[in-house]
JSON list of C-alpha atoms in Angstrom, two decimals:
[
{"chain": "A", "resi": 1, "resn": "MET", "atom": "CA", "xyz": [-2.40, -18.25, -3.71]},
{"chain": "A", "resi": 2, "resn": "LYS", "atom": "CA", "xyz": [-4.06, -16.71, -0.68]},
{"chain": "A", "resi": 3, "resn": "LEU", "atom": "CA", "xyz": [-3.61, -13.14, 0.52]},
{"chain": "A", "resi": 4, "resn": "TYR", "atom": "CA", "xyz": [-4.18, -12.40, 4.20]},
{"chain": "A", "resi": 5, "resn": "TYR", "atom": "CA", "xyz": [-5.41, -8.83, 4.50]},
{"chain": "A", "resi": 6, "resn": "SER", "atom": "CA", "xyz": [-7.18, -6.30, 6.68]},
{"chain": "A", "resi": 7, "resn": "PRO", "atom": "CA", "xyz": [-9.53, -3.87, 4.90]},
{"chain": "A", "resi": 8, "resn": "GLY", "atom": "CA", "xyz": [-7.76, -0.66, 3.91]},
{"chain": "A", "resi": 9, "resn": "ALA", "atom": "CA", "xyz": [-4.52, -1.62, 5.66]},
{"chain": "A", "resi": 10, "resn": "CYS", "atom": "CA", "xyz": [-1.14, -1.78, 3.92]},
{"chain": "A", "resi": 11, "resn": "SER", "atom": "CA", "xyz": [-2.18, -5.18, 2.54]},
{"chain": "A", "resi": 12, "resn": "LEU", "atom": "CA", "xyz": [-4.37, -3.24, 0.10]},
{"chain": "A", "resi": 13, "resn": "TRP", "atom": "CA", "xyz": [-1.37, -2.36, -2.06]},
{"chain": "A", "resi": 14, "resn": "PRO", "atom": "CA", "xyz": [-0.30, -5.94, -2.87]},
{"chain": "A", "resi": 15, "resn": "HIS", "atom": "CA", "xyz": [-4.01, -6.71, -3.30]},
{"chain": "A", "resi": 16, "resn": "ILE", "atom": "CA", "xyz": [-4.15, -3.99, -5.98]},
{"chain": "A", "resi": 17, "resn": "VAL", "atom": "CA", "xyz": [-0.91, -5.29, -7.51]},
{"chain": "A", "resi": 18, "resn": "ALA", "atom": "CA", "xyz": [-2.35, -8.80, -7.74]},
{"chain": "A", "resi": 19, "resn": "ARG", "atom": "CA", "xyz": [-5.41, -7.51, -9.58]},
{"chain": "A", "resi": 20, "resn": "GLU", "atom": "CA", "xyz": [-3.36, -5.27, -11.87]},
{"chain": "A", "resi": 21, "resn": "ALA", "atom": "CA", "xyz": [-1.25, -8.33, -12.70]},
{"chain": "A", "resi": 22, "resn": "GLY", "atom": "CA", "xyz": [-4.37, -10.36, -13.45]},
{"chain": "A", "resi": 23, "resn": "LEU", "atom": "CA", "xyz": [-3.58, -12.99, -10.82]},
{"chain": "A", "resi": 24, "resn": "ASP", "atom": "CA", "xyz": [-6.11, -15.28, -9.18]},
{"chain": "A", "resi": 25, "resn": "VAL", "atom": "CA", "xyz": [-5.54, -14.67, -5.47]},
{"chain": "A", "resi": 26, "resn": "ALA", "atom": "CA", "xyz": [-7.99, -15.76, -2.77]},
{"chain": "A", "resi": 27, "resn": "LEU", "atom": "CA", "xyz": [-8.59, -13.31, 0.08]},
{"chain": "A", "resi": 28, "resn": "CYS", "atom": "CA", "xyz": [-8.55, -14.16, 3.77]},
{"chain": "A", "resi": 29, "resn": "LYS", "atom": "CA", "xyz": [-9.62, -11.38, 6.14]},
{"chain": "A", "resi": 30, "resn": "VAL", "atom": "CA", "xyz": [-7.65, -10.75, 9.35]},
{"chain": "A", "resi": 31, "resn": "ASN", "atom": "CA", "xyz": [-8.82, -8.85, 12.43]},
{"chain": "A", "resi": 32, "resn": "LEU", "atom": "CA", "xyz": [-5.64, -7.01, 13.45]},
{"chain": "A", "resi": 33, "resn": "LYS", "atom": "CA", "xyz": [-6.89, -6.28, 16.96]},
{"chain": "A", "resi": 34, "resn": "SER", "atom": "CA", "xyz": [-7.76, -9.85, 17.88]},
{"chain": "A", "resi": 35, "resn": "HIS", "atom": "CA", "xyz": [-5.37, -11.43, 15.35]},
{"chain": "A", "resi": 36, "resn": "GLN", "atom": "CA", "xyz": [-8.10, -13.85, 14.39]},
{"chain": "A", "resi": 37, "resn": "LEU", "atom": "CA", "xyz": [-9.36, -14.98, 11.02]},
{"chain": "A", "resi": 38, "resn": "GLU", "atom": "CA", "xyz": [-13.05, -15.05, 10.20]},
{"chain": "A", "resi": 39, "resn": "ASP", "atom": "CA", "xyz": [-13.21, -18.75, 11.09]},
{"chain": "A", "resi": 40, "resn": "GLY", "atom": "CA", "xyz": [-11.84, -17.94, 14.56]},
{"chain": "A", "resi": 41, "resn": "SER", "atom": "CA", "xyz": [-8.38, -19.38, 13.95]},
{"chain": "A", "resi": 42, "resn": "ASN", "atom": "CA", "xyz": [-5.24, -17.63, 15.17]},
{"chain": "A", "resi": 43, "resn": "PHE", "atom": "CA", "xyz": [-3.46, -15.50, 12.58]},
{"chain": "A", "resi": 44, "resn": "PHE", "atom": "CA", "xyz": [-0.20, -15.85, 14.52]},
{"chain": "A", "resi": 45, "resn": "ASP", "atom": "CA", "xyz": [-0.22, -19.48, 13.38]},
{"chain": "A", "resi": 46, "resn": "ILE", "atom": "CA", "xyz": [0.01, -18.18, 9.81]},
{"chain": "A", "resi": 47, "resn": "ASN", "atom": "CA", "xyz": [2.33, -15.22, 10.38]},
{"chain": "A", "resi": 48, "resn": "PRO", "atom": "CA", "xyz": [4.08, -15.09, 13.77]},
{"chain": "A", "resi": 49, "resn": "LYS", "atom": "CA", "xyz": [4.73, -11.38, 13.17]},
{"chain": "A", "resi": 50, "resn": "GLY", "atom": "CA", "xyz": [0.99, -10.81, 13.34]},
{"chain": "A", "resi": 51, "resn": "SER", "atom": "CA", "xyz": [1.01, -8.30, 10.49]},
{"chain": "A", "resi": 52, "resn": "VAL", "atom": "CA", "xyz": [-0.50, -8.10, 7.03]},
{"chain": "A", "resi": 53, "resn": "PRO", "atom": "CA", "xyz": [0.08, -8.70, 4.22]},
{"chain": "A", "resi": 54, "resn": "ALA", "atom": "CA", "xyz": [0.93, -12.35, 4.27]},
{"chain": "A", "resi": 55, "resn": "LEU", "atom": "CA", "xyz": [0.81, -14.38, 1.08]},
{"chain": "A", "resi": 56, "resn": "GLN", "atom": "CA", "xyz": [0.40, -18.13, 1.08]},
{"chain": "A", "resi": 57, "resn": "LEU", "atom": "CA", "xyz": [2.06, -19.55, -2.03]},
{"chain": "A", "resi": 58, "resn": "GLU", "atom": "CA", "xyz": [0.98, -22.62, -3.97]},
{"chain": "A", "resi": 59, "resn": "THR", "atom": "CA", "xyz": [3.75, -24.52, -2.17]},
{"chain": "A", "resi": 60, "resn": "GLY", "atom": "CA", "xyz": [2.21, -23.62, 1.21]},
{"chain": "A", "resi": 61, "resn": "GLU", "atom": "CA", "xyz": [5.07, -21.26, 2.05]},
{"chain": "A", "resi": 62, "resn": "ILE", "atom": "CA", "xyz": [4.18, -17.92, 3.64]},
{"chain": "A", "resi": 63, "resn": "LEU", "atom": "CA", "xyz": [5.71, -14.73, 2.28]},
{"chain": "A", "resi": 64, "resn": "THR", "atom": "CA", "xyz": [5.43, -11.56, 4.40]},
{"chain": "A", "resi": 65, "resn": "GLU", "atom": "CA", "xyz": [6.27, -7.83, 4.24]},
{"chain": "A", "resi": 66, "resn": "GLY", "atom": "CA", "xyz": [4.63, -5.52, 1.73]},
{"chain": "A", "resi": 67, "resn": "LEU", "atom": "CA", "xyz": [7.51, -4.98, -0.68]},
{"chain": "A", "resi": 68, "resn": "ALA", "atom": "CA", "xyz": [8.38, -8.67, -0.86]},
{"chain": "A", "resi": 69, "resn": "VAL", "atom": "CA", "xyz": [4.74, -9.64, -1.44]},
{"chain": "A", "resi": 70, "resn": "ALA", "atom": "CA", "xyz": [4.02, -6.88, -3.97]},
{"chain": "A", "resi": 71, "resn": "GLN", "atom": "CA", "xyz": [7.21, -7.52, -5.92]},
{"chain": "A", "resi": 72, "resn": "PHE", "atom": "CA", "xyz": [6.61, -11.29, -5.94]},
{"chain": "A", "resi": 73, "resn": "LEU", "atom": "CA", "xyz": [3.08, -10.77, -7.28]},
{"chain": "A", "resi": 74, "resn": "ALA", "atom": "CA", "xyz": [4.18, -8.27, -9.92]},
{"chain": "A", "resi": 75, "resn": "GLU", "atom": "CA", "xyz": [6.88, -10.60, -11.17]},
{"chain": "A", "resi": 76, "resn": "GLN", "atom": "CA", "xyz": [4.38, -13.41, -11.70]},
{"chain": "A", "resi": 77, "resn": "ASN", "atom": "CA", "xyz": [3.19, -11.49, -14.77]},
{"chain": "A", "resi": 78, "resn": "PRO", "atom": "CA", "xyz": [6.04, -9.46, -16.31]},
{"chain": "A", "resi": 79, "resn": "ALA", "atom": "CA", "xyz": [3.74, -8.44, -19.19]},
{"chain": "A", "resi": 80, "resn": "ALA", "atom": "CA", "xyz": [1.81, -6.21, -16.76]},
{"chain": "A", "resi": 81, "resn": "ASN", "atom": "CA", "xyz": [4.96, -4.01, -16.48]},
{"chain": "A", "resi": 82, "resn": "LEU", "atom": "CA", "xyz": [4.47, -3.27, -12.79]},
{"chain": "A", "resi": 83, "resn": "MET", "atom": "CA", "xyz": [8.20, -3.52, -12.09]},
{"chain": "A", "resi": 84, "resn": "PRO", "atom": "CA", "xyz": [10.92, -1.72, -14.09]},
{"chain": "A", "resi": 85, "resn": "GLU", "atom": "CA", "xyz": [13.81, -3.70, -15.53]},
{"chain": "A", "resi": 86, "resn": "PRO", "atom": "CA", "xyz": [16.16, -4.80, -12.70]},
{"chain": "A", "resi": 87, "resn": "GLY", "atom": "CA", "xyz": [19.35, -2.80, -12.85]},
{"chain": "A", "resi": 88, "resn": "SER", "atom": "CA", "xyz": [17.71, 0.19, -14.55]},
{"chain": "A", "resi": 89, "resn": "MET", "atom": "CA", "xyz": [17.59, 3.57, -12.84]},
{"chain": "A", "resi": 90, "resn": "ALA", "atom": "CA", "xyz": [13.77, 3.34, -12.85]},
{"chain": "A", "resi": 91, "resn": "TYR", "atom": "CA", "xyz": [14.08, 0.12, -10.84]},
{"chain": "A", "resi": 92, "resn": "TYR", "atom": "CA", "xyz": [16.15, 1.85, -8.17]},
{"chain": "A", "resi": 93, "resn": "ARG", "atom": "CA", "xyz": [13.80, 4.84, -8.15]},
{"chain": "A", "resi": 94, "resn": "LEU", "atom": "CA", "xyz": [10.94, 2.44, -7.45]},
{"chain": "A", "resi": 95, "resn": "LEU", "atom": "CA", "xyz": [12.86, 0.92, -4.54]},
{"chain": "A", "resi": 96, "resn": "GLU", "atom": "CA", "xyz": [13.65, 4.43, -3.33]},
{"chain": "A", "resi": 97, "resn": "TRP", "atom": "CA", "xyz": [9.95, 5.34, -3.29]},
{"chain": "A", "resi": 98, "resn": "VAL", "atom": "CA", "xyz": [8.75, 2.15, -1.66]},
{"chain": "A", "resi": 99, "resn": "ASN", "atom": "CA", "xyz": [11.39, 2.28, 1.04]},
{"chain": "A", "resi": 100, "resn": "PHE", "atom": "CA", "xyz": [10.52, 5.91, 1.76]},
{"chain": "A", "resi": 101, "resn": "PHE", "atom": "CA", "xyz": [6.85, 4.99, 2.10]},
{"chain": "A", "resi": 102, "resn": "SER", "atom": "CA", "xyz": [7.49, 1.97, 4.32]},
{"chain": "A", "resi": 103, "resn": "SER", "atom": "CA", "xyz": [10.23, 3.37, 6.56]},
{"chain": "A", "resi": 104, "resn": "GLU", "atom": "CA", "xyz": [9.09, 6.98, 6.94]},
{"chain": "A", "resi": 105, "resn": "VAL", "atom": "CA", "xyz": [5.57, 7.82, 5.72]},
{"chain": "A", "resi": 106, "resn": "HIS", "atom": "CA", "xyz": [3.80, 4.63, 6.81]},
{"chain": "A", "resi": 107, "resn": "LYS", "atom": "CA", "xyz": [4.95, 4.78, 10.42]},
{"chain": "A", "resi": 108, "resn": "SER", "atom": "CA", "xyz": [3.86, 8.40, 10.73]},
{"chain": "A", "resi": 109, "resn": "PHE", "atom": "CA", "xyz": [0.22, 7.27, 10.65]},
{"chain": "A", "resi": 110, "resn": "VAL", "atom": "CA", "xyz": [0.62, 5.02, 13.70]},
{"chain": "A", "resi": 111, "resn": "PRO", "atom": "CA", "xyz": [-0.70, 7.56, 16.26]},
{"chain": "A", "resi": 112, "resn": "PHE", "atom": "CA", "xyz": [-3.94, 7.85, 14.30]},
{"chain": "A", "resi": 113, "resn": "PHE", "atom": "CA", "xyz": [-4.53, 4.11, 14.07]},
{"chain": "A", "resi": 114, "resn": "TRP", "atom": "CA", "xyz": [-3.33, 2.96, 17.48]},
{"chain": "A", "resi": 115, "resn": "GLN", "atom": "CA", "xyz": [-4.69, 5.52, 19.95]},
{"chain": "A", "resi": 116, "resn": "GLY", "atom": "CA", "xyz": [-1.80, 7.95, 20.04]},
{"chain": "A", "resi": 117, "resn": "SER", "atom": "CA", "xyz": [-1.93, 10.97, 22.34]},
{"chain": "A", "resi": 118, "resn": "ASP", "atom": "CA", "xyz": [-2.95, 14.40, 21.07]},
{"chain": "A", "resi": 119, "resn": "ALA", "atom": "CA", "xyz": [0.70, 15.46, 21.15]},
{"chain": "A", "resi": 120, "resn": "GLU", "atom": "CA", "xyz": [1.76, 12.40, 19.14]},
{"chain": "A", "resi": 121, "resn": "LYS", "atom": "CA", "xyz": [-0.97, 13.06, 16.58]},
{"chain": "A", "resi": 122, "resn": "ALA", "atom": "CA", "xyz": [0.04, 16.71, 16.25]},
{"chain": "A", "resi": 123, "resn": "ALA", "atom": "CA", "xyz": [3.67, 15.77, 15.68]},
{"chain": "A", "resi": 124, "resn": "ALA", "atom": "CA", "xyz": [2.64, 13.10, 13.17]},
{"chain": "A", "resi": 125, "resn": "MET", "atom": "CA", "xyz": [0.44, 15.61, 11.33]},
{"chain": "A", "resi": 126, "resn": "GLU", "atom": "CA", "xyz": [3.38, 17.98, 10.95]},
{"chain": "A", "resi": 127, "resn": "THR", "atom": "CA", "xyz": [5.59, 15.18, 9.64]},
{"chain": "A", "resi": 128, "resn": "LEU", "atom": "CA", "xyz": [2.94, 13.97, 7.20]},
{"chain": "A", "resi": 129, "resn": "HIS", "atom": "CA", "xyz": [2.52, 17.48, 5.80]},
{"chain": "A", "resi": 130, "resn": "LYS", "atom": "CA", "xyz": [6.27, 17.61, 5.18]},
{"chain": "A", "resi": 131, "resn": "TYR", "atom": "CA", "xyz": [6.36, 14.22, 3.48]},
{"chain": "A", "resi": 132, "resn": "PHE", "atom": "CA", "xyz": [3.29, 14.70, 1.31]},
{"chain": "A", "resi": 133, "resn": "SER", "atom": "CA", "xyz": [4.40, 18.18, 0.27]},
{"chain": "A", "resi": 134, "resn": "TYR", "atom": "CA", "xyz": [7.57, 16.52, -1.00]},
{"chain": "A", "resi": 135, "resn": "ILE", "atom": "CA", "xyz": [5.57, 13.80, -2.79]},
{"chain": "A", "resi": 136, "resn": "GLU", "atom": "CA", "xyz": [3.33, 16.47, -4.34]},
{"chain": "A", "resi": 137, "resn": "LYS", "atom": "CA", "xyz": [6.33, 18.17, -5.95]},
{"chain": "A", "resi": 138, "resn": "GLN", "atom": "CA", "xyz": [7.62, 14.88, -7.38]},
{"chain": "A", "resi": 139, "resn": "LEU", "atom": "CA", "xyz": [4.31, 13.89, -9.04]},
{"chain": "A", "resi": 140, "resn": "THR", "atom": "CA", "xyz": [5.06, 15.50, -12.39]},
{"chain": "A", "resi": 141, "resn": "GLY", "atom": "CA", "xyz": [3.67, 12.66, -14.53]},
{"chain": "A", "resi": 142, "resn": "ASP", "atom": "CA", "xyz": [0.67, 10.39, -14.30]},
{"chain": "A", "resi": 143, "resn": "TYR", "atom": "CA", "xyz": [2.56, 8.08, -11.94]},
{"chain": "A", "resi": 144, "resn": "LEU", "atom": "CA", "xyz": [5.60, 8.18, -9.68]},
{"chain": "A", "resi": 145, "resn": "LEU", "atom": "CA", "xyz": [7.87, 6.84, -12.42]},
{"chain": "A", "resi": 146, "resn": "GLY", "atom": "CA", "xyz": [6.35, 8.98, -15.16]},
{"chain": "A", "resi": 147, "resn": "ASN", "atom": "CA", "xyz": [3.74, 7.39, -17.38]},
{"chain": "A", "resi": 148, "resn": "GLN", "atom": "CA", "xyz": [4.09, 3.76, -16.28]},
{"chain": "A", "resi": 149, "resn": "LEU", "atom": "CA", "xyz": [2.11, 2.35, -13.35]},
{"chain": "A", "resi": 150, "resn": "SER", "atom": "CA", "xyz": [4.23, 0.46, -10.82]},
{"chain": "A", "resi": 151, "resn": "ILE", "atom": "CA", "xyz": [3.83, -1.22, -7.46]},
{"chain": "A", "resi": 152, "resn": "ALA", "atom": "CA", "xyz": [4.97, 2.04, -5.83]},
{"chain": "A", "resi": 153, "resn": "ASP", "atom": "CA", "xyz": [1.85, 3.77, -7.14]},
{"chain": "A", "resi": 154, "resn": "ALA", "atom": "CA", "xyz": [-0.39, 1.21, -5.47]},
{"chain": "A", "resi": 155, "resn": "TYR", "atom": "CA", "xyz": [1.36, 1.91, -2.15]},
{"chain": "A", "resi": 156, "resn": "LEU", "atom": "CA", "xyz": [1.03, 5.68, -2.54]},
{"chain": "A", "resi": 157, "resn": "PHE", "atom": "CA", "xyz": [-2.66, 5.32, -3.33]},
{"chain": "A", "resi": 158, "resn": "VAL", "atom": "CA", "xyz": [-3.19, 3.36, -0.10]},
{"chain": "A", "resi": 159, "resn": "ILE", "atom": "CA", "xyz": [-1.29, 5.75, 2.17]},
{"chain": "A", "resi": 160, "resn": "ASP", "atom": "CA", "xyz": [-3.05, 8.73, 0.61]},
{"chain": "A", "resi": 161, "resn": "ARG", "atom": "CA", "xyz": [-6.35, 7.08, 1.58]},
{"chain": "A", "resi": 162, "resn": "TRP", "atom": "CA", "xyz": [-5.03, 7.10, 5.15]},
{"chain": "A", "resi": 163, "resn": "ASN", "atom": "CA", "xyz": [-4.78, 10.89, 4.94]},
{"chain": "A", "resi": 164, "resn": "GLY", "atom": "CA", "xyz": [-8.56, 11.02, 4.73]},
{"chain": "A", "resi": 165, "resn": "VAL", "atom": "CA", "xyz": [-9.03, 8.63, 7.64]},
{"chain": "A", "resi": 166, "resn": "SER", "atom": "CA", "xyz": [-6.53, 10.59, 9.75]},
{"chain": "A", "resi": 167, "resn": "GLY", "atom": "CA", "xyz": [-7.95, 14.02, 9.01]},
{"chain": "A", "resi": 168, "resn": "VAL", "atom": "CA", "xyz": [-4.94, 15.29, 7.06]},
{"chain": "A", "resi": 169, "resn": "ASP", "atom": "CA", "xyz": [-5.92, 18.24, 4.87]},
{"chain": "A", "resi": 170, "resn": "THR", "atom": "CA", "xyz": [-4.87, 17.31, 1.31]},
{"chain": "A", "resi": 171, "resn": "SER", "atom": "CA", "xyz": [-6.63, 20.17, -0.50]},
{"chain": "A", "resi": 172, "resn": "ALA", "atom": "CA", "xyz": [-3.37, 21.95, -1.36]},
{"chain": "A", "resi": 173, "resn": "TRP", "atom": "CA", "xyz": [-1.90, 18.88, -3.03]},
{"chain": "A", "resi": 174, "resn": "ARG", "atom": "CA", "xyz": [-3.53, 19.00, -6.45]},
{"chain": "A", "resi": 175, "resn": "ASN", "atom": "CA", "xyz": [-1.12, 16.56, -8.10]},
{"chain": "A", "resi": 176, "resn": "LEU", "atom": "CA", "xyz": [-1.69, 14.03, -5.34]},
{"chain": "A", "resi": 177, "resn": "THR", "atom": "CA", "xyz": [-5.46, 14.44, -5.55]},
{"chain": "A", "resi": 178, "resn": "ALA", "atom": "CA", "xyz": [-5.41, 13.95, -9.31]},
{"chain": "A", "resi": 179, "resn": "PHE", "atom": "CA", "xyz": [-3.13, 10.93, -8.88]},
{"chain": "A", "resi": 180, "resn": "SER", "atom": "CA", "xyz": [-5.45, 9.21, -6.42]},
{"chain": "A", "resi": 181, "resn": "GLU", "atom": "CA", "xyz": [-8.50, 9.99, -8.55]},
{"chain": "A", "resi": 182, "resn": "ARG", "atom": "CA", "xyz": [-6.69, 8.50, -11.56]},
{"chain": "A", "resi": 183, "resn": "LEU", "atom": "CA", "xyz": [-5.85, 5.35, -9.61]},
{"chain": "A", "resi": 184, "resn": "ALA", "atom": "CA", "xyz": [-9.38, 4.98, -8.25]},
{"chain": "A", "resi": 185, "resn": "GLU", "atom": "CA", "xyz": [-10.72, 4.90, -11.81]},
{"chain": "A", "resi": 186, "resn": "ARG", "atom": "CA", "xyz": [-8.63, 1.86, -12.72]},
{"chain": "A", "resi": 187, "resn": "PRO", "atom": "CA", "xyz": [-10.78, -1.30, -12.81]},
{"chain": "A", "resi": 188, "resn": "ALA", "atom": "CA", "xyz": [-8.27, -3.32, -10.76]},
{"chain": "A", "resi": 189, "resn": "VAL", "atom": "CA", "xyz": [-8.18, -0.70, -8.02]},
{"chain": "A", "resi": 190, "resn": "HIS", "atom": "CA", "xyz": [-11.96, -0.37, -8.00]},
{"chain": "A", "resi": 191, "resn": "ASP", "atom": "CA", "xyz": [-12.33, -4.15, -7.73]},
{"chain": "A", "resi": 192, "resn": "ALA", "atom": "CA", "xyz": [-9.83, -4.34, -4.85]},
{"chain": "A", "resi": 193, "resn": "LEU", "atom": "CA", "xyz": [-11.63, -1.61, -2.93]},
{"chain": "A", "resi": 194, "resn": "LYS", "atom": "CA", "xyz": [-14.97, -3.30, -3.54]},
{"chain": "A", "resi": 195, "resn": "ALA", "atom": "CA", "xyz": [-13.67, -6.70, -2.45]},
{"chain": "A", "resi": 196, "resn": "GLU", "atom": "CA", "xyz": [-12.43, -5.20, 0.84]},
{"chain": "A", "resi": 197, "resn": "GLY", "atom": "CA", "xyz": [-15.74, -3.41, 1.47]},
{"chain": "A", "resi": 198, "resn": "LEU", "atom": "CA", "xyz": [-14.21, 0.03, 1.10]},
{"chain": "A", "resi": 199, "resn": "LEU", "atom": "CA", "xyz": [-16.66, 1.54, -1.37]},
{"chain": "A", "resi": 200, "resn": "ASP", "atom": "CA", "xyz": [-19.82, 3.34, -0.31]}
]
């Protein structure tokens, strides 16, 4: 399989999931501004949406959208326990978290990444403080679902990294800080960050 990614973008979370699941996934870097691959080819030919992640399967099919890609990868190795049992309440809690991240939190960073105005950034900052204050209160265990790592944790780790890039003050969120430090110490996460050139 081949994962199309942009360093530090939302494609990082399925990248982490793939490594946590012990899967052999080749990486193909995408420039999201030019929509070109490193060989100069047009990424729109791979994914007409122009977004990452995109996963090329062994069949040649292309799977897109973060949740679909992350869940597909996690389910390739059920023994890694990255997805709760379908039908369980934990399963629906995971979907609740991931949908909250993708539909609300994720989009709030757009002004910081795509040249938003000062007013747009200020409004986004206020919204992000509200969302992450909520997340902080819910982080009562090692991970979002308690003591078991899931694909939702990989997503939270990535969007918390965006706080640093965007200048969001996270010092008051001790649970979140401890969570991200815990994730960063995992070998799979470290290897994903290193592979994307995100470590100093």
